[in-house]
Structure formats: C-alpha cells, structure tokens
Coordinates of N, CA and C in Angstrom, one line a residue:
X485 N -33.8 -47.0 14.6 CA -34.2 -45.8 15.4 C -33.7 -44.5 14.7
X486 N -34.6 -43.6 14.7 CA -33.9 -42.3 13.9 C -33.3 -41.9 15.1
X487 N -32.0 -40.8 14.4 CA -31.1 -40.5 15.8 C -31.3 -39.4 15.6
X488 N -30.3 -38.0 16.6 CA -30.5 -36.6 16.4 C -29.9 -36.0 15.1
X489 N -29.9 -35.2 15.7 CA -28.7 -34.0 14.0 C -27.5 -33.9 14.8
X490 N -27.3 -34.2 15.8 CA -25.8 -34.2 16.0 C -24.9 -35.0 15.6
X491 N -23.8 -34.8 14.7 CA -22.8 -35.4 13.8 C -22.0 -36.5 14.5
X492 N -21.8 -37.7 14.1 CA -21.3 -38.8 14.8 C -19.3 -38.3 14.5
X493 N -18.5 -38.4 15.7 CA -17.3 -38.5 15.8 C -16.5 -38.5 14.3
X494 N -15.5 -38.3 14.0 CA -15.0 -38.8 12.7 C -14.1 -39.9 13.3
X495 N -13.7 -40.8 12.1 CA -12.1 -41.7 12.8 C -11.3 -41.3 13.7
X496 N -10.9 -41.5 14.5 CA -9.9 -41.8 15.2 C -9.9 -40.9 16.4
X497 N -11.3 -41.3 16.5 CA -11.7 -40.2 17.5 C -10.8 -40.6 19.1
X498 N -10.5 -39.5 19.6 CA -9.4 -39.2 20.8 C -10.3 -40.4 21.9
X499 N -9.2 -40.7 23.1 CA -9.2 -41.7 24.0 C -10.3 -41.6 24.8
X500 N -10.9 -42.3 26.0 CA -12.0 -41.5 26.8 C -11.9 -42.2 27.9
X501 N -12.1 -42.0 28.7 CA -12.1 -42.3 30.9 C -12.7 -43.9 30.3
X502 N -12.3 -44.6 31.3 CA -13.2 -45.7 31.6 C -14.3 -45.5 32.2
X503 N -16.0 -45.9 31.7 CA -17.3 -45.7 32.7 C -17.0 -46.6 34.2
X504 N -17.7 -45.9 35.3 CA -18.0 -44.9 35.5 C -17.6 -43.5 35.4
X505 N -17.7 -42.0 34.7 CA -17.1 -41.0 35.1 C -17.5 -40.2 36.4
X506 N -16.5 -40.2 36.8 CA -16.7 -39.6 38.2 C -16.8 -37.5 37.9
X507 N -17.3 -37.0 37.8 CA -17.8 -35.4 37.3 C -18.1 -34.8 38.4
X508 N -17.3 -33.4 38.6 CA -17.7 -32.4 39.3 C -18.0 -30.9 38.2
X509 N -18.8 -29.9 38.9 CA -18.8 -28.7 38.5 C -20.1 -28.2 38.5
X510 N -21.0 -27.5 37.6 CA -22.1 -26.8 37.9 C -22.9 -27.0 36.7
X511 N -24.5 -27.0 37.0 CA -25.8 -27.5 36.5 C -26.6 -26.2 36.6
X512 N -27.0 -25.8 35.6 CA -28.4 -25.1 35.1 C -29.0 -25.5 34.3
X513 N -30.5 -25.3 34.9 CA -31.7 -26.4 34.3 C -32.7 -25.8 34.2
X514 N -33.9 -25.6 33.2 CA -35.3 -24.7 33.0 C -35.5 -25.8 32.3
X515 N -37.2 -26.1 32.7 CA -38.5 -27.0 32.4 C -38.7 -26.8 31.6
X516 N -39.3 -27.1 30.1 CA -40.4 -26.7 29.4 C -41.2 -27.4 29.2
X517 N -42.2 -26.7 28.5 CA -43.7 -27.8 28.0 C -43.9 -27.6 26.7
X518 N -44.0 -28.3 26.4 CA -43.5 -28.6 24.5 C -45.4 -29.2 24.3
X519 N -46.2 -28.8 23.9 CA -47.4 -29.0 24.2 C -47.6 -29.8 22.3
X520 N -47.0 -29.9 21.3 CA -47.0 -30.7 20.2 C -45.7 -32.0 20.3
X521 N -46.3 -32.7 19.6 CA -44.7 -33.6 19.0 C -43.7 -32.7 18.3
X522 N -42.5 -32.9 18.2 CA -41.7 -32.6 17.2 C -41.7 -34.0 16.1
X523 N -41.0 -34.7 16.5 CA -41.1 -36.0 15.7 C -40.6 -37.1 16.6
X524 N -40.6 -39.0 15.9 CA -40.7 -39.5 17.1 C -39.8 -39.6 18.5
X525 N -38.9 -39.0 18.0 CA -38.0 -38.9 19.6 C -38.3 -38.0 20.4
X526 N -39.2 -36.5 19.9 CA -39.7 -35.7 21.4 C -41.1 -35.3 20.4
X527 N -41.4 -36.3 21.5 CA -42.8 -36.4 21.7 C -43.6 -35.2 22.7
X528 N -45.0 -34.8 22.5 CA -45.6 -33.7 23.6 C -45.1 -34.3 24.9
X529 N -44.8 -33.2 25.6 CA -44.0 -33.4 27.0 C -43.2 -32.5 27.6
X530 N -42.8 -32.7 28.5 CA -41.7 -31.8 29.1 C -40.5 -32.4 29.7
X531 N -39.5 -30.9 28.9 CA -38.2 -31.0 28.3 C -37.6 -30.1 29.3
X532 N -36.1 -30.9 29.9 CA -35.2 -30.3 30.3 C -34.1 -29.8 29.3
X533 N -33.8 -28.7 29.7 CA -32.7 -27.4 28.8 C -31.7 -27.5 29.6
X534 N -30.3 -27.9 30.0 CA -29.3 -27.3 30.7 C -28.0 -27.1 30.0
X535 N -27.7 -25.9 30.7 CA -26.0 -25.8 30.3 C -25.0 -26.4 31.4
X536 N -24.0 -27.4 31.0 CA -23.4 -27.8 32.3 C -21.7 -27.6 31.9
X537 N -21.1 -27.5 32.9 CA -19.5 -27.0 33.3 C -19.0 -27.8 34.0
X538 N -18.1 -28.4 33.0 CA -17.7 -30.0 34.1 C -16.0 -29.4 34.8
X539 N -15.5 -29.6 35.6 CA -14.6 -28.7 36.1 C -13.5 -29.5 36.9
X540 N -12.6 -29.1 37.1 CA -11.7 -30.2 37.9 C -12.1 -30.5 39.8
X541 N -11.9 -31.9 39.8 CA -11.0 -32.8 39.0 C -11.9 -33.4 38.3
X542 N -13.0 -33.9 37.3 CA -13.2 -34.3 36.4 C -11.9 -35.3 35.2
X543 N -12.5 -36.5 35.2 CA -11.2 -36.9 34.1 C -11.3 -36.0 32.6
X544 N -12.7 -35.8 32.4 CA -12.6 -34.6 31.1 C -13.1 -32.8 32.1
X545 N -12.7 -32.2 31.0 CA -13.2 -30.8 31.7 C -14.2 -30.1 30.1
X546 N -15.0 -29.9 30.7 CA -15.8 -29.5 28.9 C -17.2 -28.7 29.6
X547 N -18.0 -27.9 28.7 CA -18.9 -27.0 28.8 C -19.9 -28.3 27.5
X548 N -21.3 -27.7 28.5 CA -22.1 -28.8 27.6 C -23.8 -28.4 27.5
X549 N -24.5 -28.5 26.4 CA -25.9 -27.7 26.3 C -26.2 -28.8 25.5
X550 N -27.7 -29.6 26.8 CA -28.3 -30.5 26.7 C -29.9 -30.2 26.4
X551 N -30.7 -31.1 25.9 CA -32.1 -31.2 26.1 C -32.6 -33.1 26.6
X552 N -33.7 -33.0 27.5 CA -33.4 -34.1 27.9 C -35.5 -34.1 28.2
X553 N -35.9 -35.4 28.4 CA -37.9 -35.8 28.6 C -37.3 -36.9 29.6
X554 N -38.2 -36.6 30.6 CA -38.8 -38.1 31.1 C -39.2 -39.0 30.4
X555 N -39.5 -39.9 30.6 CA -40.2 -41.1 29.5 C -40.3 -43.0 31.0
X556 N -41.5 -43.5 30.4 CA -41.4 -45.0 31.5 C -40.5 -46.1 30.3
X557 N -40.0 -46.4 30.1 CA -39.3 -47.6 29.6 C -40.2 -48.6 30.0
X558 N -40.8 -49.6 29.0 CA -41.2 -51.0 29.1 C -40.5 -51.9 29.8
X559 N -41.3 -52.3 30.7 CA -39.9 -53.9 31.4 C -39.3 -52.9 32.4
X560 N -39.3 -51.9 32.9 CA -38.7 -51.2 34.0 C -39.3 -50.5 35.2
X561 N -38.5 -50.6 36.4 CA -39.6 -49.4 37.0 C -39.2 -48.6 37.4
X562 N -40.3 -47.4 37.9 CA -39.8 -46.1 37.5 C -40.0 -45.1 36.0
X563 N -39.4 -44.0 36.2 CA -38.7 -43.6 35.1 C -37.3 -43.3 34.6
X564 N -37.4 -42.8 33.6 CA -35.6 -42.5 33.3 C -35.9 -41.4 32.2
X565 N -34.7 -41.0 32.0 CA -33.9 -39.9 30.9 C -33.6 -40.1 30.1
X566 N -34.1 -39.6 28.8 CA -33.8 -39.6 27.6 C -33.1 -38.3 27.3
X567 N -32.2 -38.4 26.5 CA -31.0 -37.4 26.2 C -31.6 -37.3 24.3
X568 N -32.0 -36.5 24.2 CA -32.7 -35.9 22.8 C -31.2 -35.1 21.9
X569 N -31.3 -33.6 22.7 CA -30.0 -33.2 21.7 C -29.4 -33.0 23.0
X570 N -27.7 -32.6 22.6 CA -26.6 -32.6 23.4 C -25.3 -32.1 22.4
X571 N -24.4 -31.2 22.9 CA -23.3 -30.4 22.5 C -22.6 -30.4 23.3
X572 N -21.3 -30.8 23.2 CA -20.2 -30.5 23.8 C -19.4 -30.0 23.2
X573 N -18.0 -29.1 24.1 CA -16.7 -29.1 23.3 C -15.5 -29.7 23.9
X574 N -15.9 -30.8 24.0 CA -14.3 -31.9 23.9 C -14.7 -33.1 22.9
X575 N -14.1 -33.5 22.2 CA -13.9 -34.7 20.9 C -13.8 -35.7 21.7
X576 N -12.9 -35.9 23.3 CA -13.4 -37.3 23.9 C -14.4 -37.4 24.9
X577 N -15.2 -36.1 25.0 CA -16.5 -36.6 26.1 C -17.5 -36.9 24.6
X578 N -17.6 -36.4 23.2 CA -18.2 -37.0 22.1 C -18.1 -38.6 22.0
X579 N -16.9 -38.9 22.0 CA -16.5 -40.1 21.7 C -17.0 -41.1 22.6
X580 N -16.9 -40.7 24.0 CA -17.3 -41.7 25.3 C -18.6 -41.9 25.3
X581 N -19.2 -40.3 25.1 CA -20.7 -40.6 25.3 C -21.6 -41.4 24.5
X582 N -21.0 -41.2 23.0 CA -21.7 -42.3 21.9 C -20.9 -43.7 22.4
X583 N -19.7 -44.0 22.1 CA -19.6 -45.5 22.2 C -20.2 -45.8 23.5
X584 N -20.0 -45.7 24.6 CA -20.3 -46.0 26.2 C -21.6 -46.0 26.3
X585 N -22.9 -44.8 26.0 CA -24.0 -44.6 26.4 C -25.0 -44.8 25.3
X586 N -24.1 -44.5 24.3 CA -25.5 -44.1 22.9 C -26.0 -42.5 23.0
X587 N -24.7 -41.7 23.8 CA -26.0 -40.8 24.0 C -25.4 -39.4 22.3
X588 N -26.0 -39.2 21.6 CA -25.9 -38.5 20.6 C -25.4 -36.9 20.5
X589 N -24.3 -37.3 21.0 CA -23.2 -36.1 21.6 C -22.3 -35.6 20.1
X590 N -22.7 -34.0 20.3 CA -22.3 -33.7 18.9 C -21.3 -32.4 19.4
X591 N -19.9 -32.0 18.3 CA -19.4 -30.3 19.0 C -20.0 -29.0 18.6
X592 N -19.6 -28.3 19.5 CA -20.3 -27.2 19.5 C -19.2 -26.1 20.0
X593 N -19.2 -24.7 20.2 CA -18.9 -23.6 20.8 C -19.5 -23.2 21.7
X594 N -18.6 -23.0 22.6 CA -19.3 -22.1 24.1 C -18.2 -21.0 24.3
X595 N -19.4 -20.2 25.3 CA -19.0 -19.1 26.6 C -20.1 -18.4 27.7
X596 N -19.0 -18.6 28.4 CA -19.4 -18.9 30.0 C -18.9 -17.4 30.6
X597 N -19.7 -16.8 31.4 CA -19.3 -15.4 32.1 C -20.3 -15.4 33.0
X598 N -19.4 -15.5 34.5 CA -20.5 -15.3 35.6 C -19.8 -14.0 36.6
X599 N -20.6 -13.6 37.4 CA -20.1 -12.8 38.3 C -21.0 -12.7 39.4
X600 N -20.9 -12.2 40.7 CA -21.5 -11.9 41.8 C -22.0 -10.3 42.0
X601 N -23.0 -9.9 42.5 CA -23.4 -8.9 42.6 C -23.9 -8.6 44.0
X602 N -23.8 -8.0 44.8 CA -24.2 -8.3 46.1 C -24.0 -10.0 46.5
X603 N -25.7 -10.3 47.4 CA -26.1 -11.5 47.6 C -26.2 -12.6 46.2
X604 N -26.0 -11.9 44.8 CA -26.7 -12.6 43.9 C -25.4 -13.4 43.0
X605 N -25.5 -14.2 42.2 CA -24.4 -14.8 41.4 C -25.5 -14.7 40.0
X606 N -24.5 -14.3 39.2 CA -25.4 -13.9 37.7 C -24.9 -15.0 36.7
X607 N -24.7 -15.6 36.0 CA -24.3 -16.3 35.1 C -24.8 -16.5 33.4
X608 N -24.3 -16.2 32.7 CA -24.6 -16.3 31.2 C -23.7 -17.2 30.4
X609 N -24.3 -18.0 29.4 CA -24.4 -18.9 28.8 C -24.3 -18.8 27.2
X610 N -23.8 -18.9 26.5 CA -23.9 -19.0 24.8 C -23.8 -19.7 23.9
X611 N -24.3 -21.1 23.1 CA -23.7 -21.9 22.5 C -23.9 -21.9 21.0
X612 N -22.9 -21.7 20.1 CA -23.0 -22.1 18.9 C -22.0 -23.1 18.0
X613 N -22.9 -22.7 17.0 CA -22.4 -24.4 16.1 C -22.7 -23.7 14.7
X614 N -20.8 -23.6 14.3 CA -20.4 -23.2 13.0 C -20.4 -21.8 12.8
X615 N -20.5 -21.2 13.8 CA -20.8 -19.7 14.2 C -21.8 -19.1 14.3
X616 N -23.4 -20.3 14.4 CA -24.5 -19.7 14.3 C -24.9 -19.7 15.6
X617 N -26.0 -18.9 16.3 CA -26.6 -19.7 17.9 C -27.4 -20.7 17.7
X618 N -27.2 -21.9 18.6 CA -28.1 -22.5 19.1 C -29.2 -22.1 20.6
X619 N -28.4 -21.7 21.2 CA -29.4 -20.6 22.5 C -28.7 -20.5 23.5
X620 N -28.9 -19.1 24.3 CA -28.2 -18.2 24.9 C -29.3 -18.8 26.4
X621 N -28.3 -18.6 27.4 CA -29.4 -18.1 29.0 C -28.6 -17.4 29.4
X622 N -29.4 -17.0 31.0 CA -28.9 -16.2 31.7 C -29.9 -16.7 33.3
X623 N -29.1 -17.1 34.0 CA -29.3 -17.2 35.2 C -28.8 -16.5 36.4
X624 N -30.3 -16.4 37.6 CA -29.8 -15.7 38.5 C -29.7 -16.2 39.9
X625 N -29.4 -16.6 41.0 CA -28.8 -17.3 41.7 C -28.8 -16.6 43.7
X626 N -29.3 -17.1 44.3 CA -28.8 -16.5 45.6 C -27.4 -17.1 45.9
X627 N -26.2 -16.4 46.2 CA -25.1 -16.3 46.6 C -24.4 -17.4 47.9
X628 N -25.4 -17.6 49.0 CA -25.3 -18.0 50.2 C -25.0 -19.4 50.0
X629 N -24.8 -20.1 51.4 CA -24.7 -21.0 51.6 C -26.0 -22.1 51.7
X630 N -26.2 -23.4 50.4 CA -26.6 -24.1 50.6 C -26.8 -25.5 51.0
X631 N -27.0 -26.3 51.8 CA -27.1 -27.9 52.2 C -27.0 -28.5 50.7
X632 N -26.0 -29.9 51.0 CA -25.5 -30.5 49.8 C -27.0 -32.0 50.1
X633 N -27.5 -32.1 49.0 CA -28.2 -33.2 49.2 C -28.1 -33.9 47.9
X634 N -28.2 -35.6 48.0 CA -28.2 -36.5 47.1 C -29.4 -36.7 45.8
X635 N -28.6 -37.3 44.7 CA -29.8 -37.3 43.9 C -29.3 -38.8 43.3
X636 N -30.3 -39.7 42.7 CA -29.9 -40.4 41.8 C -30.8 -40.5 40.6
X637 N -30.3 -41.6 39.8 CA -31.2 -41.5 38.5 C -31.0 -42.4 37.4
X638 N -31.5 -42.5 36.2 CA -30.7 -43.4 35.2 C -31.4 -42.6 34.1
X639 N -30.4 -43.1 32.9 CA -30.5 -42.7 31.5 C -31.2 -44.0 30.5
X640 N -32.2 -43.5 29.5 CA -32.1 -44.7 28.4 C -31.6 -44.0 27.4
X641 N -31.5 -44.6 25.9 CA -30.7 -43.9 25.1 C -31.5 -45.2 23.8
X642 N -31.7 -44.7 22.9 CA -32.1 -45.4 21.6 C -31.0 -45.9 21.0
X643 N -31.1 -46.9 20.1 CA -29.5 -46.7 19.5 C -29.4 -46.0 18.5
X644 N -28.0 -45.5 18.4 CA -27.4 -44.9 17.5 C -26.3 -45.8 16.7
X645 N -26.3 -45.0 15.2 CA -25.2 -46.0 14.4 C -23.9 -46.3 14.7
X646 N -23.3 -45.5 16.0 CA -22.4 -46.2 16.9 C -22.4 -47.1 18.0
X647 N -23.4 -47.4 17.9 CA -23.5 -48.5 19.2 C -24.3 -49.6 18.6
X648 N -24.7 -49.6 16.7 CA -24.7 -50.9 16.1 C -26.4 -50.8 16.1
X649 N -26.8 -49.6 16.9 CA -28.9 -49.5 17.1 C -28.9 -50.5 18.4
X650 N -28.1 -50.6 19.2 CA -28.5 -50.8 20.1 C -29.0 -49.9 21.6
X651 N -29.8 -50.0 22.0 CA -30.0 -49.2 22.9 C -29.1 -49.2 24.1
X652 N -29.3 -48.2 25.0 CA -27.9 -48.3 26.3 C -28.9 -47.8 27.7
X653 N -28.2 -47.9 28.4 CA -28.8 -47.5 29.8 C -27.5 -47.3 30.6
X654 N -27.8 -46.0 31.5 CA -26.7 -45.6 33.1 C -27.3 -45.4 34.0
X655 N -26.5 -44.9 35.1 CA -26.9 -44.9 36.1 C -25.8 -43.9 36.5
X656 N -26.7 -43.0 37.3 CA -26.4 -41.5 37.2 C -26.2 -41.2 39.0
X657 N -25.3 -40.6 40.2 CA -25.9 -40.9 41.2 C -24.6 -39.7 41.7
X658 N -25.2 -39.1 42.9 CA -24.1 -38.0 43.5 C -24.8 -36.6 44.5
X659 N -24.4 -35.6 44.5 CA -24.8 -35.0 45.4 C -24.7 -33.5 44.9
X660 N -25.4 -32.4 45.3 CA -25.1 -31.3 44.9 C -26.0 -30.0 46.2
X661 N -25.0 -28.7 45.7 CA -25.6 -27.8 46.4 C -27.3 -27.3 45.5
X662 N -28.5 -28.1 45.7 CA -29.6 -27.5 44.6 C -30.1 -26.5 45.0
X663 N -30.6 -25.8 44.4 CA -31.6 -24.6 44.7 C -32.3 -24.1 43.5
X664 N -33.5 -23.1 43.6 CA -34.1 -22.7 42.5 C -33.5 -21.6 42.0
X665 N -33.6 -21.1 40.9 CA -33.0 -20.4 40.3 C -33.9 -19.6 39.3
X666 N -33.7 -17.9 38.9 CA -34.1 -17.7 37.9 C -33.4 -17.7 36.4
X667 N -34.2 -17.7 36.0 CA -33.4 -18.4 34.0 C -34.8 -18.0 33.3
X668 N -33.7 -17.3 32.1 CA -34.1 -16.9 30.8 C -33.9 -17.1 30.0
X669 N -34.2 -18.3 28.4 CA -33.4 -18.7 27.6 C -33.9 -18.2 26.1
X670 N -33.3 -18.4 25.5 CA -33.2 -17.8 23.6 C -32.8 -19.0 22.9
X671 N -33.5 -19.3 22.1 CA -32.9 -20.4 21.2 C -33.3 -19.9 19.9
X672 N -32.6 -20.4 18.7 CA -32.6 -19.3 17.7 C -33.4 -20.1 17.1
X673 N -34.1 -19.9 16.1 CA -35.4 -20.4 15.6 C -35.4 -21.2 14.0
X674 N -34.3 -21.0 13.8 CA -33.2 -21.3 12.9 C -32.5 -22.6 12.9
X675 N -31.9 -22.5 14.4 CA -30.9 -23.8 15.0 C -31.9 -24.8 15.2
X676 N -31.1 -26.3 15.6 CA -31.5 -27.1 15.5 C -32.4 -27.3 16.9
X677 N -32.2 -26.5 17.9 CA -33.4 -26.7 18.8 C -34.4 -25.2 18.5
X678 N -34.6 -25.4 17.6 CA -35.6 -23.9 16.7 C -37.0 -24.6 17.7
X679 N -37.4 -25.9 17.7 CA -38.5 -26.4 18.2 C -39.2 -25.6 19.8
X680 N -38.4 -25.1 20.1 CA -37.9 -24.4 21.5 C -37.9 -23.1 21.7
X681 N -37.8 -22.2 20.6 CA -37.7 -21.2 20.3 C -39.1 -20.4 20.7
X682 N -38.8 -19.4 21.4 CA -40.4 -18.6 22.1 C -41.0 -19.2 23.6
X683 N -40.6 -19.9 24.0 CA -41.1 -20.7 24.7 C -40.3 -20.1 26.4
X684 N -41.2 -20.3 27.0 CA -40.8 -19.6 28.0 C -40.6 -20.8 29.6
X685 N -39.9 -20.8 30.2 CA -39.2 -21.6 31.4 C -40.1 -21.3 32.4
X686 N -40.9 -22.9 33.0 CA -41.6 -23.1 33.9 C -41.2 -23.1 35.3
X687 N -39.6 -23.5 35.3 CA -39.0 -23.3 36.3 C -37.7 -23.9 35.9
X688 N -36.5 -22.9 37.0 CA -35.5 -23.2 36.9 C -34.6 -23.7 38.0
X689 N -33.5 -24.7 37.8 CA -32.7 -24.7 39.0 C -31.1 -24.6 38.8
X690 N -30.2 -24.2 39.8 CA -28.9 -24.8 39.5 C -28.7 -25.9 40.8
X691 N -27.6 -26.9 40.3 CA -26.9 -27.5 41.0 C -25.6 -27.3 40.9
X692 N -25.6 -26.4 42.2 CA -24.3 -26.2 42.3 C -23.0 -27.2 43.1
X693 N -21.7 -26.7 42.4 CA -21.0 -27.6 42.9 C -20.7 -29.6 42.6
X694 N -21.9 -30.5 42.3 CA -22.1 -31.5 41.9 C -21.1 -32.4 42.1
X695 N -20.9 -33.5 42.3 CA -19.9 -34.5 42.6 C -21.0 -35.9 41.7
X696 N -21.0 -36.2 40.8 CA -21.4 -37.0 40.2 C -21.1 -38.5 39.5
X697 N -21.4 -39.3 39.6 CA -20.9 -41.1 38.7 C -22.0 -41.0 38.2
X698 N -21.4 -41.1 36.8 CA -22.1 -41.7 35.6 C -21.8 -43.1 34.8
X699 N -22.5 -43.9 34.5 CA -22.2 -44.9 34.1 C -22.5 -46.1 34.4

C-alpha cells in the first residue's frame, strides 16, 4: 500500500496510553469536493479538513490538522473513515496512532487564538511543517448554549510500514456540543495538502466540548 508523506516516528519513540483513548476538547470541520483523484489513496470525493485540540483530562494533550473521505470497505457494513494526511505535535500521539491504528501521523507546528466577541466565538488556526504553511482557518461560532448529542463511528487505515502493511480498524464513539459553523481555509499550494489549495468549504462544523473513545 503506498502510505502518506508524513514521516514515520524515529527509534525510541516516547511511551503512549493504552487503546481505548479516552479524548476531550474541540473539533473544527469543513467539507470539500475534490472533483479529480489525487492518487490512489484520495480518490474524487469528499474530504474532511479539521483542526482538533485535545485538552484535559485527555491522557495526551496535543493540537492536530487532519484530512479524512468516507469510503465502503469490502466485507463490512456501512461506511467508515479513512485518515489520508494528519499532523500532530506530540511524538507519543505519533507513536500510538501508527503502531495502534496505522493511522499516518506525522509532526507538525501549531497556533491556536480564539476569542469571543459579543454572541460570537472567533477562532483561528495555523499549521506548519519546518516553518512552512500547510493551511491556516478561521472559524466563526455562535457563543450560546448548545444540547450535547452522541455520535459514533469507525476508522479503516491501509497499512503502513509500521504496522508490517497491515491494515487496522477503530471504533470511534462519544458525545459533543455540534453545531454549524462558519470556516474559511488556506492551504498553501506548495505544502503537502497543495491538492486542496483554492478550494472552497461546502460546509462547516465545530464540535464543541467532545468527550470521545477511540480505539
């Protein structure tokens, strides 16, 4: 299976939670429609973008800028989640996510600045890698109080040369405050989600708050 461009761990890579992780903190998410292939892991379709903020008590605490397709897996029913590219900055959610999932978790640099404005919550986003961008958002948010509702789900994962090319699967399951959201993103054309670049967000959401098991 070809894998992403995200750099596999070096030796002695740091310790990591036992699966399930149990995760709290906050989710921003914008749609897109990728109307060509890139190559064979994202295929024409539509692509979720999120920046996510895993927060205490979490057993890791780390900032993280994903891209992720629906897809049907053979032999299963339903659908599930394929995890394409992904950045983080902790060395043991890298470590967990390839050995445990397969999922092709690479580091990166972030920053995070949100604030309130009236009724509204503004939030902005930045991630790069080596000091270049990979892509910027900016989300906008009603302030108030919203109903916590459940979500579940599962992941597939191709293999990667840490997990020997074997494929993995999870199971994803928890609760959050959701709502829709406005979001505007930049991806540099350059970086490695350059594929993404110009492309404008069909729709966006945050999940706020999140209480999540993975694994």
């Amino acid at each position: 299976m070809t894998e992403t461009s995200s750099p596999a761990p070096s030796a002695g890579a740091p310790a990591y939670p036992a699966a399930p992780w149990q995760m709290t903190g906050q989710l921003f998410l914008s749609l897109f429609r990728v109307p060509t292939a890139v190559d064979e892991l994202r295929p024409a379709g539509v692509y979720g973008a999120a920046f996510v903020s895993y927060e205490e008590p979490s057993p890791l605490t780390y900032s993280e800028l994903l891209v992720a397709r629906p897809l049907k897996v053979p032999g299963s029913r339903g659908r599930r989640v394929s995890i394409t590219d992904i950045w983080v900055d902790s060395p043991a959610s890298v470590a967990g996510g390839r050995e445990l999932w397969a999922i092709p978790k690479g580091l990166c640099d972030f920053r995070l600045e949100s604030e309130r404005r009236g009724p509204f919550a503004r939030t902005e986003w930045a991630a790069t890698l080596d000091r270049r961008p990979i892509a910027n958002a900016r989300f906008t948010d009603a302030a108030g109080l919203v109903p916590r509702v459940p979500f579940k789900g599962q992941t597939w994962q191709p293999g990667i040369a840490d997990t020997g090319g074997e494929e993995r699967r999870a199971t994803l399951q928890g609760s959050a405050r959701a709502m829709p959201c406005w979001g505007a993103w930049e991806f540099d054309p350059d970086g490695p989600l350059g594929w993404l670049a110009g492309r404008r967000a069909i729709a966006s959401f945050r999940m706020r708050d999140f209480r999540m098991s993975f694994g």
